[in-house]
Amino acid sequence: MNKPDSVKNNERWIDVDLSKQRLFAYKGDELVEKFLVSTGISKYPTVKGVFKIYVKYRYADMRGPGYHLEDVPYVMYFSGDFGLHGTYWHNNFGNPMSHGCVNLKTEDAKWLYNWVKVGTVVRIRR
């Protein structure tokens, strides 16, 4: 996998493949971990591009059209209201399910939350 130009050698970064519903955690060119995810449904697609995690919350409440979720675990926002986070309300990973966020199993989100820092590059692609 070719890393984004903004990623330095041995720097940690995240690659999300929307077509495969997979998240890949890299250190430079080395794949460190991979997870099955659920991204945005067609009505609420996940934004594509290269971003950076700008804030992390151990727990956060989330609200939007048709949902209000309390204490969402391991939230890592990368673009506006788009984030990576744990998910306790479904177990249908591998299929688009969200309002645009990248849903992970809670234990996978915990690993990722502890592995990344604010400023980590996140690439979302098809």
Backbone as ProteinMPNN parsed JSONL, in Angstrom:
{"seq_chain_A": "MNKPDSVKNNERWIDVDLSKQRLFAYKGDELVEKFLVSTGISKYPTVKGVFKIYVKYRYADMRGPGYHLEDVPYVMYFSGDFGLHGTYWHNNFGNPMSHGCVNLKTEDAKWLYNWVKVGTVVRIRR", "coords_chain_A": {"N_chain_A": [[0.849, -1.183, 0.0], [0.614, 2.131, -0.911], [1.65, 4.808, 0.947], [0.165, 7.944, 2.018], [1.492, 11.063, 0.755], [2.016, 12.845, 2.808], [2.764, 11.337, 4.963], [5.424, 10.333, 6.941], [8.4, 8.21, 6.848], [8.111, 5.31, 8.86], [6.103, 6.473, 10.346], [2.982, 6.364, 12.062], [-0.173, 5.565, 10.616], [-3.53, 5.546, 9.236], [-5.549, 3.638, 7.083], [-8.556, 3.516, 5.397], [-10.607, 1.436, 3.649], [-13.314, 1.828, 1.804], [-14.747, 0.252, -0.023], [-14.126, -2.351, 0.68], [-14.792, -2.351, 3.325], [-12.905, -2.198, 5.422], [-10.356, -1.412, 7.796], [-7.045, -0.42, 7.955], [-4.133, -0.393, 9.836], [-1.1, 1.2, 9.748], [2.469, 1.371, 10.088], [4.533, 3.419, 8.732], [5.358, 1.758, 5.834], [4.625, -0.685, 6.739], [2.191, -3.049, 7.537], [0.394, -3.115, 10.458], [-1.946, -3.797, 11.855], [-5.321, -4.91, 11.181], [-8.815, -4.293, 10.662], [-12.277, -5.187, 10.536], [-14.872, -3.039, 9.539], [-17.7, -0.763, 9.739], [-18.968, 1.56, 7.594], [-20.344, 4.673, 6.301], [-23.779, 4.7, 5.209], [-25.461, 4.855, 1.977], [-27.099, 7.15, 1.978], [-25.888, 8.709, 3.901], [-22.937, 9.155, 3.349], [-19.522, 8.204, 4.085], [-16.958, 10.564, 4.331], [-14.456, 11.08, 1.834], [-10.886, 11.166, 1.448], [-7.788, 12.647, 2.638], [-6.968, 13.065, 5.943], [-6.455, 14.311, 9.332], [-6.394, 13.057, 12.622], [-8.013, 15.034, 14.921], [-8.943, 15.299, 17.491], [-9.388, 13.314, 20.433], [-11.6, 11.283, 22.314], [-12.35, 9.505, 25.232], [-14.94, 8.711, 25.879], [-17.924, 9.824, 24.258], [-20.902, 11.668, 23.608], [-23.165, 11.331, 20.893], [-25.057, 12.894, 18.387], [-27.477, 13.155, 15.788], [-29.29, 13.246, 12.639], [-31.995, 11.339, 13.34], [-30.753, 9.816, 15.335], [-29.431, 9.392, 18.663], [-26.862, 8.868, 20.63], [-25.412, 7.787, 23.577], [-22.387, 7.994, 25.471], [-20.472, 6.923, 23.573], [-17.793, 4.853, 22.823], [-14.207, 5.391, 22.716], [-13.622, 7.546, 20.761], [-12.432, 9.114, 17.876], [-12.05, 11.878, 16.205], [-11.757, 12.98, 12.823], [-12.551, 14.647, 10.722], [-14.574, 17.284, 10.861], [-17.691, 16.208, 12.002], [-17.107, 13.597, 11.477], [-15.817, 10.511, 12.444], [-13.733, 7.918, 13.885], [-14.753, 5.184, 15.8], [-15.752, 3.148, 18.665], [-18.441, 0.729, 18.775], [-21.489, -0.089, 20.131], [-24.078, -0.674, 19.452], [-24.635, -2.216, 17.236], [-23.698, -5.247, 15.48], [-22.86, -5.739, 12.931], [-20.591, -5.679, 11.278], [-18.578, -4.999, 8.405], [-20.447, -4.26, 6.679], [-21.963, -1.315, 5.338], [-23.296, 0.882, 7.735], [-23.512, 3.227, 9.12], [-23.971, 6.766, 9.934], [-22.017, 8.048, 8.562], [-19.674, 7.943, 10.05], [-16.802, 5.87, 10.933], [-17.388, 2.85, 12.063], [-16.223, 0.662, 14.559], [-15.621, -2.539, 16.134], [-15.868, -2.49, 19.66], [-13.599, -3.384, 21.134], [-11.655, -3.328, 19.139], [-11.638, -0.623, 18.494], [-10.663, 0.375, 20.901], [-8.023, -0.609, 20.871], [-7.065, 0.802, 18.629], [-7.445, 3.477, 19.447], [-5.613, 3.642, 21.551], [-3.3, 3.329, 20.109], [-3.028, 5.369, 18.22], [-2.332, 8.931, 17.914], [-3.286, 12.355, 18.474], [-3.217, 14.049, 15.448], [-2.485, 11.938, 13.836], [-2.489, 10.584, 10.582], [-5.325, 9.935, 8.568], [-6.556, 8.146, 5.965], [-9.231, 7.97, 3.774], [-10.707, 5.968, 1.427], [-12.075, 4.684, -1.665]], "CA_chain_A": [[0.0, 0.0, 0.0], [1.351, 3.393, -0.96], [1.197, 5.737, 1.983], [0.005, 9.333, 1.549], [2.739, 11.846, 0.702], [2.231, 13.558, 4.067], [3.207, 10.394, 5.995], [6.869, 10.101, 6.948], [8.819, 6.83, 7.102], [7.884, 4.802, 10.219], [5.016, 7.184, 11.013], [1.724, 5.624, 12.131], [-1.276, 6.137, 9.854], [-4.7, 4.683, 9.079], [-6.129, 3.562, 5.744], [-9.887, 2.93, 5.413], [-11.065, 1.038, 2.327], [-14.776, 1.807, 1.85], [-15.297, -0.841, -0.828], [-13.918, -3.612, 1.41], [-15.21, -2.17, 4.716], [-11.745, -2.586, 6.228], [-9.434, -0.39, 8.278], [-5.679, -0.92, 8.052], [-3.231, 0.453, 10.63], [0.259, 1.073, 9.237], [3.617, 2.142, 10.562], [5.246, 3.571, 7.458], [4.836, 0.828, 4.834], [4.359, -1.972, 7.391], [0.86, -3.274, 8.081], [0.475, -3.492, 11.867], [-3.209, -4.411, 12.273], [-6.446, -4.626, 10.292], [-10.099, -4.509, 11.309], [-13.529, -5.072, 9.807], [-15.567, -1.834, 9.991], [-18.922, -0.358, 9.051], [-18.887, 2.983, 7.264], [-21.61, 5.336, 6.026], [-24.736, 4.22, 4.219], [-25.481, 5.735, 0.797], [-27.736, 8.428, 2.325], [-24.933, 9.437, 4.75], [-21.638, 8.543, 3.03], [-18.285, 8.591, 4.764], [-16.165, 11.498, 3.533], [-13.215, 10.521, 1.312], [-9.766, 12.086, 1.4], [-6.717, 12.475, 3.625], [-7.276, 13.912, 7.095], [-5.686, 14.016, 10.542], [-7.183, 13.016, 13.852], [-7.827, 16.334, 15.57], [-9.276, 15.195, 18.908], [-9.757, 11.972, 20.897], [-12.395, 11.234, 23.546], [-12.577, 8.143, 25.745], [-16.388, 8.567, 25.657], [-18.58, 11.039, 23.774], [-22.279, 11.541, 23.14], [-23.3, 11.675, 19.477], [-26.427, 13.172, 17.938], [-27.628, 13.506, 14.385], [-30.637, 12.953, 12.15], [-32.507, 10.006, 13.64], [-30.036, 9.067, 16.368], [-28.825, 10.017, 19.837], [-26.1, 7.8, 21.279], [-24.655, 8.252, 24.744], [-21.171, 7.275, 25.869], [-19.826, 6.195, 22.486], [-16.423, 4.668, 23.305], [-12.982, 5.515, 21.909], [-13.941, 8.403, 19.62], [-11.293, 9.806, 17.271], [-12.578, 12.678, 15.098], [-10.759, 13.323, 11.813], [-13.056, 15.68, 9.82], [-15.878, 17.716, 11.355], [-18.344, 15.21, 12.834], [-16.708, 12.262, 11.04], [-14.839, 9.943, 13.361], [-13.551, 6.489, 14.102], [-15.18, 4.951, 17.181], [-16.343, 1.88, 19.048], [-19.862, 0.62, 18.467], [-22.183, -1.067, 20.978], [-25.481, -0.79, 19.038], [-24.79, -3.232, 16.184], [-22.578, -6.176, 15.303], [-22.974, -6.063, 11.517], [-19.387, -5.123, 10.666], [-18.376, -5.464, 7.043], [-21.534, -3.672, 5.904], [-22.239, 0.079, 5.694], [-24.339, 0.954, 8.761], [-23.422, 4.45, 9.916], [-24.318, 8.083, 9.386], [-20.793, 8.612, 8.005], [-18.498, 7.581, 10.841], [-16.235, 4.542, 10.76], [-17.716, 2.042, 13.241], [-15.38, -0.488, 14.85], [-15.933, -3.264, 17.361], [-15.327, -1.687, 20.761], [-12.225, -3.801, 21.472], [-10.779, -2.852, 18.058], [-11.527, 0.832, 18.668], [-9.778, 0.595, 22.052], [-6.648, -0.814, 20.399], [-6.715, 1.914, 17.743], [-7.405, 4.681, 20.283], [-4.35, 3.612, 22.289], [-2.19, 3.271, 19.159], [-2.892, 6.64, 17.501], [-2.285, 10.177, 18.678], [-3.817, 13.497, 17.731], [-2.31, 14.34, 14.339], [-2.31, 10.754, 12.993], [-3.134, 10.69, 9.267], [-6.392, 8.995, 8.234], [-6.958, 8.219, 4.557], [-10.473, 7.275, 3.469], [-10.725, 5.782, -0.032], [-12.939, 3.63, -2.197]], "C_chain_A": [[0.887, 1.236, 0.0], [0.788, 4.343, 0.084], [1.013, 7.132, 1.389], [1.331, 10.086, 1.624], [3.054, 12.516, 2.034], [2.746, 12.652, 5.192], [4.7, 10.137, 5.851], [7.168, 8.614, 7.156], [8.635, 6.491, 8.576], [6.82, 5.567, 11.004], [3.756, 6.319, 10.983], [0.646, 6.343, 11.338], [-2.345, 5.078, 9.64], [-5.207, 4.785, 7.653], [-7.479, 2.862, 5.85], [-10.316, 2.698, 3.966], [-12.587, 0.872, 2.381], [-15.358, 0.622, 1.09], [-15.166, -2.193, -0.122], [-14.386, -3.555, 2.858], [-14.118, -2.668, 5.672], [-10.956, -1.35, 6.628], [-8.091, -1.062, 8.466], [-4.843, 0.079, 8.832], [-1.8, 0.156, 10.175], [1.241, 1.858, 10.085], [4.538, 2.25, 9.365], [4.586, 2.689, 6.413], [4.431, -0.509, 5.437], [2.936, -2.031, 7.956], [0.998, -3.809, 9.503], [-0.772, -4.251, 12.304], [-4.274, -4.085, 11.233], [-7.735, -5.026, 10.988], [-11.228, -4.422, 10.289], [-14.284, -3.884, 10.391], [-16.928, -1.727, 9.305], [-18.85, 1.144, 8.845], [-20.285, 3.493, 6.884], [-22.466, 4.666, 4.966], [-24.814, 5.231, 3.076], [-26.119, 7.102, 1.088], [-26.803, 9.325, 3.136], [-23.528, 8.874, 4.503], [-20.488, 9.067, 3.901], [-17.473, 9.467, 3.819], [-14.877, 10.809, 3.085], [-12.136, 11.595, 1.291], [-8.721, 11.724, 2.436], [-6.914, 13.526, 4.708], [-6.29, 13.605, 8.217], [-6.64, 13.977, 11.722], [-6.922, 14.318, 14.591], [-8.234, 16.325, 17.039], [-9.659, 13.751, 19.204], [-10.545, 12.099, 22.2], [-12.575, 9.783, 23.957], [-14.054, 7.772, 25.594], [-16.929, 9.894, 25.144], [-20.019, 10.711, 23.394], [-22.326, 12.003, 21.692], [-24.771, 11.833, 19.146], [-26.405, 13.536, 16.467], [-29.032, 13.165, 13.942], [-31.031, 11.504, 12.445], [-31.732, 9.21, 14.663], [-29.541, 9.972, 17.487], [-28.178, 8.889, 20.627], [-25.277, 8.382, 22.411], [-23.438, 7.37, 24.965], [-20.606, 6.382, 24.765], [-18.345, 6.071, 22.849], [-15.345, 4.922, 22.241], [-13.21, 6.3, 20.618], [-12.689, 9.158, 19.179], [-11.819, 10.561, 16.053], [-11.455, 13.063, 14.143], [-11.227, 14.394, 10.826], [-14.444, 16.088, 10.279], [-16.466, 16.704, 12.317], [-18.01, 13.785, 12.42], [-15.617, 11.734, 11.972], [-14.746, 8.431, 13.24], [-13.996, 6.245, 15.541], [-15.696, 3.538, 17.395], [-17.846, 1.916, 18.864], [-20.493, -0.473, 19.32], [-23.591, -1.368, 20.486], [-25.695, -1.703, 17.83], [-23.545, -4.096, 16.133], [-22.574, -6.652, 13.847], [-21.787, -5.49, 10.742], [-19.128, -5.787, 9.318], [-19.443, -4.941, 6.1], [-21.711, -2.213, 6.3], [-23.451, 0.149, 6.628], [-24.464, 2.34, 9.377], [-23.96, 5.676, 9.198], [-23.048, 8.797, 8.902], [-19.534, 8.286, 8.777], [-18.0, 6.189, 10.458], [-16.446, 3.794, 12.07], [-16.752, 0.877, 13.353], [-15.967, -1.249, 16.029], [-15.246, -2.508, 18.497], [-13.901, -2.085, 21.107], [-11.228, -3.369, 20.402], [-10.563, -1.344, 18.168], [-10.603, 1.169, 19.831], [-8.322, 0.441, 21.624], [-6.206, 0.388, 19.575], [-6.543, 3.213, 18.523], [-6.072, 4.769, 21.04], [-3.131, 3.666, 21.372], [-1.947, 4.602, 18.458], [-2.735, 7.804, 18.469], [-2.98, 11.25, 17.851], [-2.774, 13.867, 16.676], [-2.063, 13.149, 13.427], [-3.115, 10.914, 11.701], [-4.153, 9.567, 9.105], [-6.731, 9.205, 6.76], [-8.211, 7.364, 4.373], [-10.567, 7.191, 1.952], [-11.71, 4.692, -0.409], [-12.098, 2.543, -2.781]], "O_chain_A": [[1.798, 1.362, 0.818], [-0.407, 4.639, 0.094], [1.629, 7.466, 0.377], [2.184, 9.779, 2.457], [4.221, 12.734, 2.359], [3.123, 13.143, 6.256], [5.179, 9.771, 4.778], [6.301, 7.853, 7.587], [8.967, 7.297, 9.445], [6.652, 5.335, 12.202], [3.494, 5.627, 9.999], [0.551, 7.57, 11.372], [-2.112, 3.884, 9.831], [-5.285, 5.874, 7.083], [-7.551, 1.734, 6.34], [-10.381, 3.63, 3.165], [-13.089, -0.105, 2.936], [-16.36, 0.048, 1.516], [-16.002, -3.077, -0.309], [-14.386, -4.571, 3.552], [-14.375, -3.445, 6.592], [-10.898, -0.367, 5.888], [-8.0, -2.137, 9.059], [-4.847, 1.27, 8.521], [-1.35, -0.989, 10.213], [0.899, 2.863, 10.709], [5.239, 1.299, 9.018], [3.398, 2.841, 6.129], [3.943, -1.383, 4.72], [2.533, -1.178, 8.746], [1.642, -4.834, 9.726], [-0.676, -5.234, 13.038], [-4.152, -3.109, 10.494], [-7.765, -5.959, 11.791], [-11.145, -3.681, 9.309], [-14.336, -3.729, 11.611], [-17.253, -2.506, 8.409], [-18.691, 1.907, 9.798], [-21.284, 2.814, 7.122], [-21.966, 4.14, 3.972], [-24.292, 6.34, 3.192], [-25.716, 8.105, 0.5], [-26.906, 10.55, 3.075], [-22.985, 8.183, 5.366], [-20.496, 10.203, 4.374], [-17.32, 9.143, 2.641], [-14.275, 10.05, 3.844], [-12.427, 12.782, 1.138], [-8.756, 10.648, 3.033], [-7.013, 14.72, 4.425], [-5.409, 12.757, 8.076], [-7.578, 14.77, 11.806], [-5.774, 14.674, 14.861], [-7.901, 17.26, 17.767], [-10.187, 13.049, 18.342], [-10.214, 12.905, 23.07], [-12.912, 8.933, 23.133], [-14.377, 6.644, 25.222], [-16.456, 10.959, 25.54], [-20.313, 9.615, 22.918], [-21.627, 12.938, 21.302], [-25.614, 11.034, 19.555], [-25.455, 14.138, 15.967], [-29.88, 12.83, 14.769], [-30.473, 10.568, 11.874], [-32.016, 8.028, 14.853], [-29.27, 11.155, 17.282], [-28.866, 8.058, 21.219], [-24.537, 9.349, 22.226], [-23.454, 6.171, 24.686], [-20.299, 5.214, 25.005], [-17.702, 7.077, 23.151], [-15.551, 4.699, 21.048], [-13.014, 5.778, 19.52], [-11.984, 9.757, 19.991], [-12.016, 9.97, 14.992], [-10.357, 13.423, 14.566], [-10.395, 14.999, 10.15], [-15.398, 15.328, 10.111], [-15.846, 16.365, 13.325], [-18.585, 12.845, 12.968], [-14.631, 12.416, 12.249], [-15.56, 7.775, 12.591], [-13.648, 7.029, 16.425], [-16.03, 2.827, 16.448], [-18.454, 2.985, 18.804], [-20.093, -1.635, 19.25], [-24.251, -2.241, 21.048], [-26.839, -1.938, 17.44], [-22.491, -3.741, 16.659], [-22.315, -7.823, 13.57], [-21.959, -4.89, 9.68], [-19.415, -6.968, 9.118], [-19.372, -5.14, 4.888], [-21.619, -1.891, 7.485], [-24.494, -0.444, 6.354], [-25.431, 2.605, 10.091], [-24.345, 5.628, 8.03], [-23.018, 10.027, 8.842], [-18.436, 8.345, 8.224], [-18.679, 5.437, 9.758], [-15.772, 4.063, 13.064], [-16.487, 0.182, 12.371], [-16.717, -0.688, 16.828], [-14.164, -1.95, 18.311], [-13.066, -1.214, 21.35], [-10.076, -3.074, 20.719], [-9.455, -0.848, 17.965], [-9.844, 2.135, 19.761], [-7.481, 1.269, 21.975], [-5.121, 0.93, 19.783], [-5.596, 3.962, 18.283], [-5.482, 5.844, 21.15], [-2.04, 4.016, 21.821], [-0.808, 4.937, 18.135], [-2.97, 7.678, 19.671], [-3.229, 11.061, 16.66], [-1.588, 13.985, 16.983], [-1.491, 13.314, 12.35], [-4.274, 11.326, 11.727], [-3.894, 8.413, 9.449], [-7.138, 10.293, 6.353], [-8.248, 6.197, 4.762], [-10.514, 8.211, 1.266], [-12.122, 3.886, 0.425], [-12.63, 1.554, -3.286]]}, "name": "protein", "num_of_chains": 1, "seq": "MNKPDSVKNNERWIDVDLSKQRLFAYKGDELVEKFLVSTGISKYPTVKGVFKIYVKYRYADMRGPGYHLEDVPYVMYFSGDFGLHGTYWHNNFGNPMSHGCVNLKTEDAKWLYNWVKVGTVVRIRR"}
